[in-house]
């Protein structure tokens, strides 16, 4: 009788082990976990109603058409880092989906796309490897906006261990606003030497964290006390001449503003230029109080020197 009970217990234990193993099997037949497939929806196509992609005017709606690189971070439900990787510029053309194999549980996926559109002639590699979901993708110095368009998405999903696996799509949203700056003058001898856009610290963010928070990094102690960008005429952004209306024009990207600035200094613009046959030098300052740089929107600033 004892021998019969022994064999019955062993049989029950074997069945229990087989059921547990089956529960953890992925759709590839292994016991490592469940297959998770992440696809990417078309990216936002416009800045609001403006059908311009930005400085380089890159067109399209797929990540292959719009992105230079794609970064992702995967954490468990408690935020513990599980994986982070980059789909490089060389890999992106053949990239169709992100494929993971995961045990049962709840996960957070964070994705950052660096756009092909560039706001500067010289573009640095700014995005670094991450060690937590509270880390920042990049940290800009105070006197530079972001150099590429930035697109972001985050998604929480549950792996339940179904034979079909887990599949979902994410949509990258543009996180930067485009500043469209125009300087107009009808003087035939007009020569624009430079334009500087000055924005007070804390008004516009210079970091974007893995979990999508925009902030100003107060640990950056170098600089002038302003978050500012040198623009036309200083070698940091291209100079374009529009024949219609005799207008200089440049575009660049910035992270969206934070809360309305409450300090004494409002954003302002300084323009340095020459006019007249003798090349008379002028500096003109313009207050930009109430300036808003919103994600996926164009902020137009026109400086008419004839007025």
Short mmCIF file of C-alpha atoms in Angstrom, two decimals, residues 4-300:
data_model
loop_
_atom_site.label_atom_id
_atom_site.label_comp_id
_atom_site.label_asym_id
_atom_site.label_seq_id
_atom_site.Cartn_x
_atom_site.Cartn_y
_atom_site.Cartn_z
CA UNK A 4 1.19 2.48 -4.30
CA UNK A 5 0.88 5.79 -2.42
CA UNK A 6 4.52 6.58 -3.22
CA UNK A 7 3.98 6.11 -6.96
CA UNK A 8 0.76 8.16 -6.84
CA UNK A 9 2.61 11.04 -5.15
CA UNK A 10 5.43 10.89 -7.67
CA UNK A 11 2.93 10.93 -10.55
CA UNK A 12 1.15 13.97 -9.12
CA UNK A 13 4.45 15.79 -8.64
CA UNK A 14 5.49 15.04 -12.23
CA UNK A 15 2.19 16.39 -13.59
CA UNK A 16 2.54 19.52 -11.48
CA UNK A 17 6.06 20.11 -12.79
CA UNK A 18 4.93 19.61 -16.40
CA UNK A 19 2.07 22.09 -15.98
CA UNK A 20 4.41 24.66 -14.44
CA UNK A 21 6.89 24.23 -17.26
CA UNK A 22 4.14 24.62 -19.86
CA UNK A 23 2.90 27.79 -18.20
CA UNK A 24 6.35 29.36 -18.55
CA UNK A 25 6.98 28.20 -22.10
CA UNK A 26 7.16 30.84 -24.79
CA UNK A 27 5.73 30.40 -28.26
CA UNK A 28 9.11 29.16 -29.47
CA UNK A 29 8.79 26.09 -27.25
CA UNK A 30 11.48 27.08 -24.75
CA UNK A 31 11.05 27.65 -21.04
CA UNK A 32 12.79 31.05 -21.04
CA UNK A 33 9.59 33.07 -21.18
CA UNK A 34 6.95 34.49 -23.49
CA UNK A 35 7.63 36.17 -26.78
CA UNK A 36 6.89 39.91 -26.76
CA UNK A 37 6.70 41.81 -30.07
CA UNK A 38 6.76 45.60 -30.09
CA UNK A 39 5.83 47.37 -33.32
CA UNK A 40 6.00 51.09 -34.00
CA UNK A 41 3.08 53.12 -35.33
CA UNK A 42 3.68 56.01 -37.76
CA UNK A 43 5.29 59.01 -36.08
CA UNK A 44 3.52 62.36 -35.75
CA UNK A 45 3.64 63.90 -39.22
CA UNK A 46 3.35 67.63 -38.57
CA UNK A 47 4.18 70.40 -36.17
CA UNK A 48 0.57 71.25 -35.47
CA UNK A 49 -0.79 72.44 -38.81
CA UNK A 50 2.62 73.35 -40.21
CA UNK A 51 3.62 70.72 -42.77
CA UNK A 52 7.32 71.29 -42.22
CA UNK A 53 9.53 68.77 -40.53
CA UNK A 54 12.12 71.29 -39.44
CA UNK A 55 15.49 72.61 -40.46
CA UNK A 56 16.40 69.88 -42.91
CA UNK A 57 12.75 69.32 -43.85
CA UNK A 58 12.88 65.53 -43.59
CA UNK A 59 9.54 64.10 -44.69
CA UNK A 60 7.75 60.87 -43.84
CA UNK A 61 5.90 59.12 -41.03
CA UNK A 62 7.82 55.89 -40.36
CA UNK A 63 10.71 55.55 -37.95
CA UNK A 64 12.95 54.60 -40.88
CA UNK A 65 12.07 57.85 -42.68
CA UNK A 66 12.36 60.15 -39.68
CA UNK A 67 14.83 58.68 -37.19
CA UNK A 68 18.59 58.59 -36.96
CA UNK A 69 18.66 56.17 -34.01
CA UNK A 70 16.21 54.46 -31.67
CA UNK A 71 16.92 53.86 -27.95
CA UNK A 72 14.89 51.76 -25.55
CA UNK A 73 14.89 50.92 -21.85
CA UNK A 74 12.98 48.01 -20.29
CA UNK A 75 12.23 47.78 -16.56
CA UNK A 76 10.08 45.55 -14.37
CA UNK A 77 7.03 46.89 -12.54
CA UNK A 78 9.13 48.21 -9.63
CA UNK A 79 11.42 50.10 -12.03
CA UNK A 80 14.43 47.78 -11.86
CA UNK A 81 16.46 48.03 -15.05
CA UNK A 82 16.30 44.85 -17.15
CA UNK A 83 17.62 45.90 -20.52
CA UNK A 84 18.67 48.95 -22.52
CA UNK A 85 19.89 49.02 -26.07
CA UNK A 86 20.16 51.13 -29.23
CA UNK A 87 19.01 50.45 -32.76
CA UNK A 88 21.82 52.16 -34.64
CA UNK A 89 21.66 54.17 -37.85
CA UNK A 90 23.04 51.16 -39.71
CA UNK A 91 20.46 48.77 -38.20
CA UNK A 92 17.40 51.00 -38.47
CA UNK A 93 16.63 50.53 -42.22
CA UNK A 94 16.10 46.77 -41.70
CA UNK A 95 14.42 47.11 -38.30
CA UNK A 96 10.81 45.85 -38.25
CA UNK A 97 9.99 45.27 -34.59
CA UNK A 98 11.49 44.91 -31.15
CA UNK A 99 11.38 41.25 -30.06
CA UNK A 100 11.82 40.27 -26.41
CA UNK A 101 11.41 37.04 -24.42
CA UNK A 102 10.13 37.72 -20.89
CA UNK A 103 8.78 35.81 -17.86
CA UNK A 104 5.29 36.51 -16.58
CA UNK A 105 4.87 39.94 -15.07
CA UNK A 106 4.29 43.64 -15.66
CA UNK A 107 6.87 45.75 -17.48
CA UNK A 108 7.57 49.34 -18.50
CA UNK A 109 9.06 50.16 -21.89
CA UNK A 110 10.60 53.58 -22.59
CA UNK A 111 11.63 54.61 -26.11
CA UNK A 112 13.54 57.64 -27.44
CA UNK A 113 13.98 58.37 -31.12
CA UNK A 114 16.61 60.80 -32.40
CA UNK A 115 15.36 62.50 -35.56
CA UNK A 116 17.16 63.00 -38.83
CA UNK A 117 16.22 66.67 -38.74
CA UNK A 118 19.07 68.68 -37.26
CA UNK A 119 18.89 72.09 -35.64
CA UNK A 120 22.62 72.78 -35.99
CA UNK A 121 25.33 72.35 -38.59
CA UNK A 122 27.42 70.33 -36.14
CA UNK A 123 25.47 67.62 -34.30
CA UNK A 124 27.03 65.81 -31.34
CA UNK A 125 26.22 62.30 -30.12
CA UNK A 126 24.33 63.26 -26.97
CA UNK A 127 22.35 60.21 -25.83
CA UNK A 128 24.22 57.98 -23.38
CA UNK A 129 23.70 54.52 -21.86
CA UNK A 130 21.25 54.38 -18.95
CA UNK A 131 21.36 52.71 -15.52
CA UNK A 132 17.85 53.47 -14.18
CA UNK A 133 14.44 54.74 -15.22
CA UNK A 134 15.15 58.04 -13.45
CA UNK A 135 18.33 58.70 -15.43
CA UNK A 136 18.35 61.29 -18.23
CA UNK A 137 18.72 60.43 -21.89
CA UNK A 138 21.00 63.43 -22.32
CA UNK A 139 22.08 66.59 -20.56
CA UNK A 140 22.55 69.70 -22.69
CA UNK A 141 24.81 72.53 -21.68
CA UNK A 142 22.98 75.73 -20.89
CA UNK A 143 23.66 77.59 -24.08
CA UNK A 144 22.45 74.93 -26.52
CA UNK A 145 19.01 73.57 -27.39
CA UNK A 146 18.69 69.98 -28.52
CA UNK A 147 20.49 69.33 -31.78
CA UNK A 148 18.10 66.76 -33.23
CA UNK A 149 14.35 66.35 -33.16
CA UNK A 150 13.36 64.07 -30.28
CA UNK A 151 10.48 61.57 -30.25
CA UNK A 152 9.37 59.70 -27.15
CA UNK A 153 7.00 56.93 -26.04
CA UNK A 154 6.40 54.83 -22.94
CA UNK A 155 4.18 51.79 -22.55
CA UNK A 156 3.25 49.50 -19.65
CA UNK A 157 2.34 45.96 -20.60
CA UNK A 158 1.58 42.60 -18.97
CA UNK A 159 3.06 39.25 -20.02
CA UNK A 160 0.49 36.54 -19.25
CA UNK A 161 2.19 33.53 -20.82
CA UNK A 162 -0.24 32.87 -23.67
CA UNK A 163 0.90 30.65 -26.51
CA UNK A 164 0.40 33.51 -28.99
CA UNK A 165 2.73 35.69 -26.97
CA UNK A 166 2.26 39.42 -26.32
CA UNK A 167 2.12 41.98 -29.12
CA UNK A 168 1.44 45.71 -29.11
CA UNK A 169 2.30 48.95 -30.91
CA UNK A 170 3.70 52.21 -29.57
CA UNK A 171 3.52 55.68 -31.12
CA UNK A 172 6.44 58.04 -30.77
CA UNK A 173 5.40 61.60 -29.94
CA UNK A 174 7.54 64.63 -30.74
CA UNK A 175 8.95 66.13 -27.53
CA UNK A 176 10.52 69.27 -28.95
CA UNK A 177 9.09 72.48 -30.32
CA UNK A 178 10.44 74.18 -33.41
CA UNK A 179 11.48 77.82 -33.19
CA UNK A 180 11.06 79.61 -36.52
CA UNK A 181 13.05 82.84 -36.35
CA UNK A 182 12.81 85.52 -39.05
CA UNK A 183 14.73 88.80 -39.32
CA UNK A 184 13.45 91.27 -41.91
CA UNK A 185 15.04 94.45 -43.30
CA UNK A 186 14.50 96.26 -46.61
CA UNK A 187 17.85 98.14 -46.60
CA UNK A 188 19.85 97.01 -49.65
CA UNK A 189 23.07 97.18 -47.63
CA UNK A 190 21.66 95.21 -44.72
CA UNK A 191 24.09 92.64 -43.29
CA UNK A 192 23.00 90.45 -40.42
CA UNK A 193 25.95 89.69 -38.14
CA UNK A 194 24.18 87.62 -35.52
CA UNK A 195 21.07 86.95 -33.48
CA UNK A 196 21.08 85.57 -29.94
CA UNK A 197 18.00 84.17 -28.24
CA UNK A 198 18.30 84.36 -24.45
CA UNK A 199 16.05 82.28 -22.19
CA UNK A 200 16.31 82.40 -18.35
CA UNK A 201 17.36 79.32 -16.40
CA UNK A 202 14.47 77.11 -15.41
CA UNK A 203 12.22 78.43 -18.18
CA UNK A 204 13.19 75.87 -20.83
CA UNK A 205 14.35 72.37 -19.96
CA UNK A 206 17.71 70.99 -20.98
CA UNK A 207 17.23 67.37 -19.90
CA UNK A 208 14.73 64.64 -20.76
CA UNK A 209 14.61 61.71 -18.34
CA UNK A 210 13.94 58.09 -19.25
CA UNK A 211 10.44 58.30 -17.75
CA UNK A 212 9.61 61.33 -19.92
CA UNK A 213 10.08 64.23 -17.50
CA UNK A 214 11.48 67.48 -18.88
CA UNK A 215 13.61 69.46 -16.43
CA UNK A 216 16.37 71.98 -16.09
CA UNK A 217 19.56 70.55 -14.66
CA UNK A 218 20.69 72.92 -11.93
CA UNK A 219 23.92 70.97 -11.44
CA UNK A 220 25.25 72.60 -14.61
CA UNK A 221 27.09 75.52 -13.06
CA UNK A 222 29.05 76.67 -16.11
CA UNK A 223 27.68 79.34 -18.43
CA UNK A 224 26.12 82.76 -18.17
CA UNK A 225 23.21 82.07 -15.86
CA UNK A 226 20.90 81.72 -18.85
CA UNK A 227 19.74 78.81 -20.94
CA UNK A 228 20.51 80.42 -24.26
CA UNK A 229 21.25 79.60 -27.85
CA UNK A 230 23.49 81.43 -30.24
CA UNK A 231 21.75 81.47 -33.55
CA UNK A 232 22.12 83.13 -36.93
CA UNK A 233 25.59 84.26 -37.91
CA UNK A 234 27.57 82.53 -35.16
CA UNK A 235 28.26 79.24 -36.90
CA UNK A 236 25.75 77.25 -34.84
CA UNK A 237 22.84 77.25 -37.25
CA UNK A 238 22.48 77.72 -41.01
CA UNK A 239 21.67 81.14 -42.46
CA UNK A 240 18.94 81.13 -45.08
CA UNK A 241 18.05 84.15 -47.21
CA UNK A 242 14.49 84.39 -48.48
CA UNK A 243 14.22 86.69 -51.47
CA UNK A 244 10.56 87.38 -50.86
CA UNK A 245 10.35 89.99 -48.16
CA UNK A 246 14.17 90.20 -47.78
CA UNK A 247 14.17 87.93 -44.78
CA UNK A 248 16.83 85.98 -42.94
CA UNK A 249 15.38 82.79 -41.54
CA UNK A 250 16.57 79.96 -39.32
CA UNK A 251 14.92 77.10 -37.45
CA UNK A 252 16.05 75.02 -34.52
CA UNK A 253 14.65 72.71 -31.86
CA UNK A 254 14.18 73.25 -28.15
CA UNK A 255 12.60 71.25 -25.37
CA UNK A 256 9.21 72.63 -24.33
CA UNK A 257 9.02 75.33 -21.72
CA UNK A 258 8.20 74.51 -18.12
CA UNK A 259 5.88 76.66 -15.97
CA UNK A 260 5.60 80.33 -16.87
CA UNK A 261 8.76 82.10 -15.84
CA UNK A 262 8.20 84.25 -12.75
CA UNK A 263 11.58 85.91 -12.42
CA UNK A 264 12.52 89.48 -13.27
CA UNK A 265 14.24 88.51 -16.53
CA UNK A 266 11.95 87.63 -19.43
CA UNK A 267 13.24 85.88 -22.56
CA UNK A 268 14.74 88.33 -24.99
CA UNK A 269 16.33 88.57 -28.41
CA UNK A 270 19.43 90.55 -29.38
CA UNK A 271 20.20 91.29 -33.02
CA UNK A 272 23.47 92.75 -34.35
CA UNK A 273 23.52 94.08 -37.92
CA UNK A 274 24.90 96.62 -40.40
CA UNK A 275 22.90 99.03 -42.58
CA UNK A 276 23.67 101.83 -44.99
CA UNK A 277 26.46 102.21 -47.52
CA UNK A 278 28.93 103.01 -44.73
CA UNK A 279 28.03 99.90 -42.73
CA UNK A 280 26.57 101.51 -39.62
CA UNK A 281 26.53 99.04 -36.70
CA UNK A 282 23.35 98.51 -34.67
CA UNK A 283 22.26 96.32 -31.77
CA UNK A 284 18.58 95.80 -31.16
CA UNK A 285 17.03 94.10 -28.13
CA UNK A 286 13.48 92.77 -28.13
CA UNK A 287 11.59 91.38 -25.13
CA UNK A 288 9.93 88.01 -25.67
CA UNK A 289 7.86 88.02 -22.51
CA UNK A 290 5.27 85.25 -22.64
CA UNK A 291 7.34 83.15 -25.05
CA UNK A 292 6.03 79.59 -25.29
CA UNK A 293 7.86 76.69 -26.89
CA UNK A 294 5.41 73.79 -26.95
CA UNK A 295 6.09 70.20 -28.09
CA UNK A 296 5.07 69.46 -31.68
CA UNK A 297 4.33 73.15 -32.31
CA UNK A 298 6.06 75.98 -34.15
CA UNK A 299 6.93 79.15 -32.23
CA UNK A 300 7.31 81.93 -34.79
#
